[in-house]
JSON list of N, CA and C in Angstrom, two decimals:
[
{"chain": "A", "resi": 1, "resn": "GLU", "atom": "N", "xyz": [-40.02, -22.83, -146.80]},
{"chain": "A", "resi": 1, "resn": "GLU", "atom": "CA", "xyz": [-39.00, -23.36, -147.69]},
{"chain": "A", "resi": 1, "resn": "GLU", "atom": "C", "xyz": [-37.62, -22.82, -147.32]},
{"chain": "A", "resi": 2, "resn": "ALA", "atom": "N", "xyz": [-37.56, -21.54, -146.96]},
{"chain": "A", "resi": 2, "resn": "ALA", "atom": "CA", "xyz": [-36.28, -20.94, -146.60]},
{"chain": "A", "resi": 2, "resn": "ALA", "atom": "C", "xyz": [-35.68, -21.60, -145.36]},
{"chain": "A", "resi": 3, "resn": "LEU", "atom": "N", "xyz": [-36.52, -21.94, -144.40]},
{"chain": "A", "resi": 3, "resn": "LEU", "atom": "CA", "xyz": [-36.02, -22.61, -143.20]},
{"chain": "A", "resi": 3, "resn": "LEU", "atom": "C", "xyz": [-35.49, -24.00, -143.50]},
{"chain": "A", "resi": 4, "resn": "LEU", "atom": "N", "xyz": [-36.12, -24.69, -144.42]},
{"chain": "A", "resi": 4, "resn": "LEU", "atom": "CA", "xyz": [-35.64, -26.02, -144.81]},
{"chain": "A", "resi": 4, "resn": "LEU", "atom": "C", "xyz": [-34.28, -25.93, -145.50]},
{"chain": "A", "resi": 5, "resn": "VAL", "atom": "N", "xyz": [-34.11, -24.92, -146.33]},
{"chain": "A", "resi": 5, "resn": "VAL", "atom": "CA", "xyz": [-32.83, -24.71, -147.00]},
{"chain": "A", "resi": 5, "resn": "VAL", "atom": "C", "xyz": [-31.76, -24.38, -145.97]},
{"chain": "A", "resi": 6, "resn": "LEU", "atom": "N", "xyz": [-32.08, -23.49, -145.03]},
{"chain": "A", "resi": 6, "resn": "LEU", "atom": "CA", "xyz": [-31.13, -23.15, -143.97]},
{"chain": "A", "resi": 6, "resn": "LEU", "atom": "C", "xyz": [-30.77, -24.37, -143.15]},
{"chain": "A", "resi": 7, "resn": "HIS", "atom": "N", "xyz": [-31.76, -25.18, -142.80]},
{"chain": "A", "resi": 7, "resn": "HIS", "atom": "CA", "xyz": [-31.50, -26.39, -142.03]},
{"chain": "A", "resi": 7, "resn": "HIS", "atom": "C", "xyz": [-30.57, -27.34, -142.78]},
{"chain": "A", "resi": 8, "resn": "GLU", "atom": "N", "xyz": [-30.83, -27.54, -144.05]},
{"chain": "A", "resi": 8, "resn": "GLU", "atom": "CA", "xyz": [-29.98, -28.43, -144.85]},
{"chain": "A", "resi": 8, "resn": "GLU", "atom": "C", "xyz": [-28.57, -27.87, -144.98]},
{"chain": "A", "resi": 9, "resn": "ALA", "atom": "N", "xyz": [-28.46, -26.57, -145.18]},
{"chain": "A", "resi": 9, "resn": "ALA", "atom": "CA", "xyz": [-27.14, -25.94, -145.27]},
{"chain": "A", "resi": 9, "resn": "ALA", "atom": "C", "xyz": [-26.37, -26.11, -143.97]},
{"chain": "A", "resi": 10, "resn": "LEU", "atom": "N", "xyz": [-27.04, -25.93, -142.83]},
{"chain": "A", "resi": 10, "resn": "LEU", "atom": "CA", "xyz": [-26.37, -26.12, -141.54]},
{"chain": "A", "resi": 10, "resn": "LEU", "atom": "C", "xyz": [-25.95, -27.57, -141.33]},
{"chain": "A", "resi": 11, "resn": "GLU", "atom": "N", "xyz": [-26.78, -28.50, -141.75]},
{"chain": "A", "resi": 11, "resn": "GLU", "atom": "CA", "xyz": [-26.39, -29.91, -141.67]},
{"chain": "A", "resi": 11, "resn": "GLU", "atom": "C", "xyz": [-25.16, -30.19, -142.52]},
{"chain": "A", "resi": 12, "resn": "ASN", "atom": "N", "xyz": [-25.12, -29.61, -143.70]},
{"chain": "A", "resi": 12, "resn": "ASN", "atom": "CA", "xyz": [-23.96, -29.80, -144.58]},
{"chain": "A", "resi": 12, "resn": "ASN", "atom": "C", "xyz": [-22.71, -29.17, -143.97]},
{"chain": "A", "resi": 13, "resn": "LEU", "atom": "N", "xyz": [-22.86, -28.01, -143.34]},
{"chain": "A", "resi": 13, "resn": "LEU", "atom": "CA", "xyz": [-21.72, -27.39, -142.67]},
{"chain": "A", "resi": 13, "resn": "LEU", "atom": "C", "xyz": [-21.26, -28.26, -141.51]},
{"chain": "A", "resi": 14, "resn": "ALA", "atom": "N", "xyz": [-22.19, -28.81, -140.76]},
{"chain": "A", "resi": 14, "resn": "ALA", "atom": "CA", "xyz": [-21.84, -29.67, -139.62]},
{"chain": "A", "resi": 14, "resn": "ALA", "atom": "C", "xyz": [-21.07, -30.90, -140.09]},
{"chain": "A", "resi": 15, "resn": "ALA", "atom": "N", "xyz": [-21.43, -31.43, -141.25]},
{"chain": "A", "resi": 15, "resn": "ALA", "atom": "CA", "xyz": [-20.70, -32.58, -141.79]},
{"chain": "A", "resi": 15, "resn": "ALA", "atom": "C", "xyz": [-19.27, -32.19, -142.16]},
{"chain": "A", "resi": 16, "resn": "LEU", "atom": "N", "xyz": [-19.10, -30.94, -142.57]},
{"chain": "A", "resi": 16, "resn": "LEU", "atom": "CA", "xyz": [-17.78, -30.44, -142.93]},
{"chain": "A", "resi": 16, "resn": "LEU", "atom": "C", "xyz": [-16.98, -30.05, -141.69]},
{"chain": "A", "resi": 17, "resn": "ASP", "atom": "N", "xyz": [-17.64, -29.33, -140.78]},
{"chain": "A", "resi": 17, "resn": "ASP", "atom": "CA", "xyz": [-16.96, -28.83, -139.57]},
{"chain": "A", "resi": 17, "resn": "ASP", "atom": "C", "xyz": [-18.01, -28.56, -138.49]},
{"chain": "A", "resi": 18, "resn": "ALA", "atom": "N", "xyz": [-18.14, -29.49, -137.58]},
{"chain": "A", "resi": 18, "resn": "ALA", "atom": "CA", "xyz": [-19.18, -29.40, -136.55]},
{"chain": "A", "resi": 18, "resn": "ALA", "atom": "C", "xyz": [-19.02, -28.18, -135.66]},
{"chain": "A", "resi": 19, "resn": "ALA", "atom": "N", "xyz": [-17.80, -27.78, -135.36]},
{"chain": "A", "resi": 19, "resn": "ALA", "atom": "CA", "xyz": [-17.58, -26.63, -134.48]},
{"chain": "A", "resi": 19, "resn": "ALA", "atom": "C", "xyz": [-18.07, -25.34, -135.13]},
{"chain": "A", "resi": 20, "resn": "LYS", "atom": "N", "xyz": [-17.85, -25.20, -136.42]},
{"chain": "A", "resi": 20, "resn": "LYS", "atom": "CA", "xyz": [-18.31, -24.00, -137.11]},
{"chain": "A", "resi": 20, "resn": "LYS", "atom": "C", "xyz": [-19.84, -23.97, -137.16]},
{"chain": "A", "resi": 21, "resn": "ALA", "atom": "N", "xyz": [-20.45, -25.11, -137.38]},
{"chain": "A", "resi": 21, "resn": "ALA", "atom": "CA", "xyz": [-21.91, -25.18, -137.38]},
{"chain": "A", "resi": 21, "resn": "ALA", "atom": "C", "xyz": [-22.46, -24.83, -136.00]},
{"chain": "A", "resi": 22, "resn": "GLU", "atom": "N", "xyz": [-21.82, -25.29, -134.96]},
{"chain": "A", "resi": 22, "resn": "GLU", "atom": "CA", "xyz": [-22.27, -24.97, -133.60]},
{"chain": "A", "resi": 22, "resn": "GLU", "atom": "C", "xyz": [-22.14, -23.48, -133.32]},
{"chain": "A", "resi": 23, "resn": "LEU", "atom": "N", "xyz": [-21.07, -22.88, -133.81]},
{"chain": "A", "resi": 23, "resn": "LEU", "atom": "CA", "xyz": [-20.88, -21.44, -133.65]},
{"chain": "A", "resi": 23, "resn": "LEU", "atom": "C", "xyz": [-22.03, -20.68, -134.32]},
{"chain": "A", "resi": 24, "resn": "VAL", "atom": "N", "xyz": [-22.39, -21.09, -135.51]},
{"chain": "A", "resi": 24, "resn": "VAL", "atom": "CA", "xyz": [-23.50, -20.44, -136.22]},
{"chain": "A", "resi": 24, "resn": "VAL", "atom": "C", "xyz": [-24.79, -20.59, -135.42]},
{"chain": "A", "resi": 25, "resn": "LYS", "atom": "N", "xyz": [-25.05, -21.78, -134.92]},
{"chain": "A", "resi": 25, "resn": "LYS", "atom": "CA", "xyz": [-26.28, -22.01, -134.14]},
{"chain": "A", "resi": 25, "resn": "LYS", "atom": "C", "xyz": [-26.32, -21.14, -132.89]},
{"chain": "A", "resi": 26, "resn": "LEU", "atom": "N", "xyz": [-25.19, -21.03, -132.21]},
{"chain": "A", "resi": 26, "resn": "LEU", "atom": "CA", "xyz": [-25.14, -20.21, -131.00]},
{"chain": "A", "resi": 26, "resn": "LEU", "atom": "C", "xyz": [-25.39, -18.74, -131.32]},
{"chain": "A", "resi": 27, "resn": "ARG", "atom": "N", "xyz": [-24.82, -18.26, -132.41]},
{"chain": "A", "resi": 27, "resn": "ARG", "atom": "CA", "xyz": [-25.00, -16.85, -132.80]},
{"chain": "A", "resi": 27, "resn": "ARG", "atom": "C", "xyz": [-26.39, -16.61, -133.35]},
{"chain": "A", "resi": 28, "resn": "PHE", "atom": "N", "xyz": [-26.84, -17.46, -134.24]},
{"chain": "A", "resi": 28, "resn": "PHE", "atom": "CA", "xyz": [-28.07, -17.21, -134.98]},
{"chain": "A", "resi": 28, "resn": "PHE", "atom": "C", "xyz": [-29.32, -17.54, -134.16]},
{"chain": "A", "resi": 29, "resn": "PHE", "atom": "N", "xyz": [-29.31, -18.69, -133.52]},
{"chain": "A", "resi": 29, "resn": "PHE", "atom": "CA", "xyz": [-30.53, -19.14, -132.85]},
{"chain": "A", "resi": 29, "resn": "PHE", "atom": "C", "xyz": [-30.62, -18.73, -131.38]},
{"chain": "A", "resi": 30, "resn": "THR", "atom": "N", "xyz": [-29.50, -18.57, -130.71]},
{"chain": "A", "resi": 30, "resn": "THR", "atom": "CA", "xyz": [-29.56, -18.19, -129.30]},
{"chain": "A", "resi": 30, "resn": "THR", "atom": "C", "xyz": [-29.20, -16.72, -129.08]},
{"chain": "A", "resi": 31, "resn": "GLY", "atom": "N", "xyz": [-28.67, -16.06, -130.11]},
{"chain": "A", "resi": 31, "resn": "GLY", "atom": "CA", "xyz": [-28.38, -14.64, -130.02]},
{"chain": "A", "resi": 31, "resn": "GLY", "atom": "C", "xyz": [-27.13, -14.29, -129.23]},
{"chain": "A", "resi": 32, "resn": "LEU", "atom": "N", "xyz": [-26.25, -15.26, -129.05]},
{"chain": "A", "resi": 32, "resn": "LEU", "atom": "CA", "xyz": [-25.01, -14.95, -128.33]},
{"chain": "A", "resi": 32, "resn": "LEU", "atom": "C", "xyz": [-24.12, -14.06, -129.17]},
{"chain": "A", "resi": 33, "resn": "THR", "atom": "N", "xyz": [-23.35, -13.23, -128.51]},
{"chain": "A", "resi": 33, "resn": "THR", "atom": "CA", "xyz": [-22.34, -12.45, -129.21]},
{"chain": "A", "resi": 33, "resn": "THR", "atom": "C", "xyz": [-21.22, -13.39, -129.62]},
{"chain": "A", "resi": 34, "resn": "LEU", "atom": "N", "xyz": [-20.35, -12.90, -130.48]},
{"chain": "A", "resi": 34, "resn": "LEU", "atom": "CA", "xyz": [-19.22, -13.73, -130.90]},
{"chain": "A", "resi": 34, "resn": "LEU", "atom": "C", "xyz": [-18.34, -14.08, -129.70]},
{"chain": "A", "resi": 35, "resn": "GLU", "atom": "N", "xyz": [-18.16, -13.13, -128.81]},
{"chain": "A", "resi": 35, "resn": "GLU", "atom": "CA", "xyz": [-17.34, -13.36, -127.61]},
{"chain": "A", "resi": 35, "resn": "GLU", "atom": "C", "xyz": [-17.98, -14.43, -126.72]},
{"chain": "A", "resi": 36, "resn": "GLU", "atom": "N", "xyz": [-19.30, -14.34, -126.54]},
{"chain": "A", "resi": 36, "resn": "GLU", "atom": "CA", "xyz": [-20.00, -15.33, -125.70]},
{"chain": "A", "resi": 36, "resn": "GLU", "atom": "C", "xyz": [-19.95, -16.72, -126.33]},
{"chain": "A", "resi": 37, "resn": "ALA", "atom": "N", "xyz": [-20.17, -16.78, -127.62]},
{"chain": "A", "resi": 37, "resn": "ALA", "atom": "CA", "xyz": [-20.14, -18.07, -128.32]},
{"chain": "A", "resi": 37, "resn": "ALA", "atom": "C", "xyz": [-18.74, -18.68, -128.26]},
{"chain": "A", "resi": 38, "resn": "ALA", "atom": "N", "xyz": [-17.72, -17.85, -128.42]},
{"chain": "A", "resi": 38, "resn": "ALA", "atom": "CA", "xyz": [-16.34, -18.33, -128.33]},
{"chain": "A", "resi": 38, "resn": "ALA", "atom": "C", "xyz": [-16.08, -18.93, -126.95]},
{"chain": "A", "resi": 39, "resn": "ASP", "atom": "N", "xyz": [-16.56, -18.27, -125.92]},
{"chain": "A", "resi": 39, "resn": "ASP", "atom": "CA", "xyz": [-16.39, -18.74, -124.56]},
{"chain": "A", "resi": 39, "resn": "ASP", "atom": "C", "xyz": [-17.08, -20.09, -124.36]},
{"chain": "A", "resi": 40, "resn": "VAL", "atom": "N", "xyz": [-18.32, -20.20, -124.84]},
{"chain": "A", "resi": 40, "resn": "VAL", "atom": "CA", "xyz": [-19.07, -21.46, -124.71]},
{"chain": "A", "resi": 40, "resn": "VAL", "atom": "C", "xyz": [-18.33, -22.60, -125.39]},
{"chain": "A", "resi": 41, "resn": "LEU", "atom": "N", "xyz": [-17.76, -22.32, -126.56]},
{"chain": "A", "resi": 41, "resn": "LEU", "atom": "CA", "xyz": [-17.08, -23.36, -127.34]},
{"chain": "A", "resi": 41, "resn": "LEU", "atom": "C", "xyz": [-15.62, -23.56, -126.93]},
{"chain": "A", "resi": 42, "resn": "GLY", "atom": "N", "xyz": [-15.12, -22.72, -126.04]},
{"chain": "A", "resi": 42, "resn": "GLY", "atom": "CA", "xyz": [-13.73, -22.84, -125.60]},
{"chain": "A", "resi": 42, "resn": "GLY", "atom": "C", "xyz": [-12.74, -22.40, -126.67]},
{"chain": "A", "resi": 43, "resn": "LEU", "atom": "N", "xyz": [-13.14, -21.42, -127.47]},
{"chain": "A", "resi": 43, "resn": "LEU", "atom": "CA", "xyz": [-12.28, -20.91, -128.54]},
{"chain": "A", "resi": 43, "resn": "LEU", "atom": "C", "xyz": [-11.74, -19.54, -128.17]},
{"chain": "A", "resi": 44, "resn": "SER", "atom": "N", "xyz": [-10.59, -19.22, -128.72]},
{"chain": "A", "resi": 44, "resn": "SER", "atom": "CA", "xyz": [-10.13, -17.84, -128.58]},
{"chain": "A", "resi": 44, "resn": "SER", "atom": "C", "xyz": [-11.01, -16.96, -129.46]},
{"chain": "A", "resi": 45, "resn": "LEU", "atom": "N", "xyz": [-11.05, -15.68, -129.15]},
{"chain": "A", "resi": 45, "resn": "LEU", "atom": "CA", "xyz": [-11.85, -14.77, -129.93]},
{"chain": "A", "resi": 45, "resn": "LEU", "atom": "C", "xyz": [-11.35, -14.72, -131.38]},
{"chain": "A", "resi": 46, "resn": "ALA", "atom": "N", "xyz": [-10.05, -14.75, -131.57]},
{"chain": "A", "resi": 46, "resn": "ALA", "atom": "CA", "xyz": [-9.48, -14.71, -132.93]},
{"chain": "A", "resi": 46, "resn": "ALA", "atom": "C", "xyz": [-9.92, -15.94, -133.74]},
{"chain": "A", "resi": 47, "resn": "THR", "atom": "N", "xyz": [-9.90, -17.10, -133.11]},
{"chain": "A", "resi": 47, "resn": "THR", "atom": "CA", "xyz": [-10.32, -18.32, -133.79]},
{"chain": "A", "resi": 47, "resn": "THR", "atom": "C", "xyz": [-11.80, -18.26, -134.11]},
{"chain": "A", "resi": 48, "resn": "ALA", "atom": "N", "xyz": [-12.58, -17.77, -133.17]},
{"chain": "A", "resi": 48, "resn": "ALA", "atom": "CA", "xyz": [-14.02, -17.64, -133.39]},
{"chain": "A", "resi": 48, "resn": "ALA", "atom": "C", "xyz": [-14.31, -16.68, -134.53]},
{"chain": "A", "resi": 49, "resn": "LYS", "atom": "N", "xyz": [-13.57, -15.58, -134.62]},
{"chain": "A", "resi": 49, "resn": "LYS", "atom": "CA", "xyz": [-13.76, -14.62, -135.71]},
{"chain": "A", "resi": 49, "resn": "LYS", "atom": "C", "xyz": [-13.47, -15.27, -137.05]},
{"chain": "A", "resi": 50, "resn": "ARG", "atom": "N", "xyz": [-12.40, -16.03, -137.13]},
{"chain": "A", "resi": 50, "resn": "ARG", "atom": "CA", "xyz": [-12.06, -16.71, -138.39]},
{"chain": "A", "resi": 50, "resn": "ARG", "atom": "C", "xyz": [-13.12, -17.74, -138.75]},
{"chain": "A", "resi": 51, "resn": "ALA", "atom": "N", "xyz": [-13.57, -18.50, -137.75]},
{"chain": "A", "resi": 51, "resn": "ALA", "atom": "CA", "xyz": [-14.59, -19.52, -137.98]},
{"chain": "A", "resi": 51, "resn": "ALA", "atom": "C", "xyz": [-15.90, -18.88, -138.42]},
{"chain": "A", "resi": 52, "resn": "TRP", "atom": "N", "xyz": [-16.27, -17.76, -137.81]},
{"chain": "A", "resi": 52, "resn": "TRP", "atom": "CA", "xyz": [-17.51, -17.06, -138.15]},
{"chain": "A", "resi": 52, "resn": "TRP", "atom": "C", "xyz": [-17.44, -16.53, -139.58]},
{"chain": "A", "resi": 53, "resn": "SER", "atom": "N", "xyz": [-16.32, -15.95, -139.96]},
{"chain": "A", "resi": 53, "resn": "SER", "atom": "CA", "xyz": [-16.15, -15.45, -141.33]},
{"chain": "A", "resi": 53, "resn": "SER", "atom": "C", "xyz": [-16.26, -16.57, -142.34]},
{"chain": "A", "resi": 54, "resn": "PHE", "atom": "N", "xyz": [-15.59, -17.68, -142.04]},
{"chain": "A", "resi": 54, "resn": "PHE", "atom": "CA", "xyz": [-15.65, -18.84, -142.94]},
{"chain": "A", "resi": 54, "resn": "PHE", "atom": "C", "xyz": [-17.08, -19.35, -143.05]},
{"chain": "A", "resi": 55, "resn": "ALA", "atom": "N", "xyz": [-17.73, -19.52, -141.91]},
{"chain": "A", "resi": 55, "resn": "ALA", "atom": "CA", "xyz": [-19.09, -20.09, -141.89]},
{"chain": "A", "resi": 55, "resn": "ALA", "atom": "C", "xyz": [-20.07, -19.20, -142.63]},
{"chain": "A", "resi": 56, "resn": "GLN", "atom": "N", "xyz": [-19.97, -17.89, -142.46]},
{"chain": "A", "resi": 56, "resn": "GLN", "atom": "CA", "xyz": [-20.86, -16.99, -143.16]},
{"chain": "A", "resi": 56, "resn": "GLN", "atom": "C", "xyz": [-20.70, -17.13, -144.68]},
{"chain": "A", "resi": 57, "resn": "ALA", "atom": "N", "xyz": [-19.47, -17.10, -145.15]},
{"chain": "A", "resi": 57, "resn": "ALA", "atom": "CA", "xyz": [-19.21, -17.20, -146.58]},
{"chain": "A", "resi": 57, "resn": "ALA", "atom": "C", "xyz": [-19.65, -18.56, -147.11]},
{"chain": "A", "resi": 58, "resn": "TRP", "atom": "N", "xyz": [-19.32, -19.61, -146.37]},
{"chain": "A", "resi": 58, "resn": "TRP", "atom": "CA", "xyz": [-19.67, -20.96, -146.82]},
{"chain": "A", "resi": 58, "resn": "TRP", "atom": "C", "xyz": [-21.18, -21.14, -146.87]},
{"chain": "A", "resi": 59, "resn": "LEU", "atom": "N", "xyz": [-21.88, -20.68, -145.85]},
{"chain": "A", "resi": 59, "resn": "LEU", "atom": "CA", "xyz": [-23.34, -20.81, -145.82]},
{"chain": "A", "resi": 59, "resn": "LEU", "atom": "C", "xyz": [-24.00, -19.98, -146.92]},
{"chain": "A", "resi": 60, "resn": "PHE", "atom": "N", "xyz": [-23.49, -18.81, -147.21]},
{"chain": "A", "resi": 60, "resn": "PHE", "atom": "CA", "xyz": [-24.03, -17.99, -148.28]},
{"chain": "A", "resi": 60, "resn": "PHE", "atom": "C", "xyz": [-23.97, -18.76, -149.60]},
{"chain": "A", "resi": 61, "resn": "ARG", "atom": "N", "xyz": [-22.81, -19.35, -149.90]},
{"chain": "A", "resi": 61, "resn": "ARG", "atom": "CA", "xyz": [-22.66, -20.12, -151.15]},
{"chain": "A", "resi": 61, "resn": "ARG", "atom": "C", "xyz": [-23.52, -21.38, -151.13]},
{"chain": "A", "resi": 62, "resn": "GLU", "atom": "N", "xyz": [-23.58, -22.04, -149.99]},
{"chain": "A", "resi": 62, "resn": "GLU", "atom": "CA", "xyz": [-24.34, -23.29, -149.89]},
{"chain": "A", "resi": 62, "resn": "GLU", "atom": "C", "xyz": [-25.85, -23.03, -150.02]},
{"chain": "A", "resi": 63, "resn": "ILE", "atom": "N", "xyz": [-26.33, -21.99, -149.39]},
{"chain": "A", "resi": 63, "resn": "ILE", "atom": "CA", "xyz": [-27.75, -21.65, -149.49]},
{"chain": "A", "resi": 63, "resn": "ILE", "atom": "C", "xyz": [-28.10, -21.30, -150.94]},
{"chain": "A", "resi": 64, "resn": "LYS", "atom": "N", "xyz": [-27.24, -20.54, -151.57]},
{"chain": "A", "resi": 64, "resn": "LYS", "atom": "CA", "xyz": [-27.46, -20.19, -152.98]},
{"chain": "A", "resi": 64, "resn": "LYS", "atom": "C", "xyz": [-27.51, -21.46, -153.83]},
{"chain": "A", "resi": 65, "resn": "ARG", "atom": "N", "xyz": [-26.59, -22.36, -153.60]},
{"chain": "A", "resi": 65, "resn": "ARG", "atom": "CA", "xyz": [-26.54, -23.61, -154.36]},
{"chain": "A", "resi": 65, "resn": "ARG", "atom": "C", "xyz": [-27.82, -24.44, -154.14]},
{"chain": "A", "resi": 66, "resn": "LEU", "atom": "N", "xyz": [-28.24, -24.54, -152.90]},
{"chain": "A", "resi": 66, "resn": "LEU", "atom": "CA", "xyz": [-29.43, -25.32, -152.58]},
{"chain": "A", "resi": 66, "resn": "LEU", "atom": "C", "xyz": [-30.69, -24.69, -153.16]},
{"chain": "A", "resi": 67, "resn": "GLN", "atom": "N", "xyz": [-30.76, -23.37, -153.17]},
{"chain": "A", "resi": 67, "resn": "GLN", "atom": "CA", "xyz": [-31.93, -22.70, -153.74]},
{"chain": "A", "resi": 67, "resn": "GLN", "atom": "C", "xyz": [-32.00, -22.90, -155.25]},
{"chain": "A", "resi": 68, "resn": "GLU", "atom": "N", "xyz": [-30.84, -22.99, -155.88]},
{"chain": "A", "resi": 68, "resn": "GLU", "atom": "CA", "xyz": [-30.83, -23.22, -157.32]},
{"chain": "A", "resi": 68, "resn": "GLU", "atom": "C", "xyz": [-31.29, -24.63, -157.67]},
{"chain": "A", "resi": 69, "resn": "GLU", "atom": "N", "xyz": [-31.14, -25.56, -156.75]},
{"chain": "A", "resi": 69, "resn": "GLU", "atom": "CA", "xyz": [-31.59, -26.93, -156.98]},
{"chain": "A", "resi": 69, "resn": "GLU", "atom": "C", "xyz": [-33.09, -27.05, -156.92]},
{"chain": "A", "resi": 70, "resn": "VAL", "atom": "N", "xyz": [-33.75, -26.14, -156.20]},
{"chain": "A", "resi": 70, "resn": "VAL", "atom": "CA", "xyz": [-35.20, -26.22, -156.01]},
{"chain": "A", "resi": 70, "resn": "VAL", "atom": "C", "xyz": [-35.94, -25.81, -157.24]}
]
């Protein structure tokens, strides 16, 4: 169930901002460092840090919201 919630939350993030969702996938599923993921996506490290912070906070709230619906 937790994986389904995570999957749905990532899909919702991708609908909002595909680049941020891709950053999360690279960090979470492939284990890349923030620097490596930034390089893959062609982002500066500063931009990647901001995107990662936003994505973490957004996903935390979204997962909580989705779990409350269940």
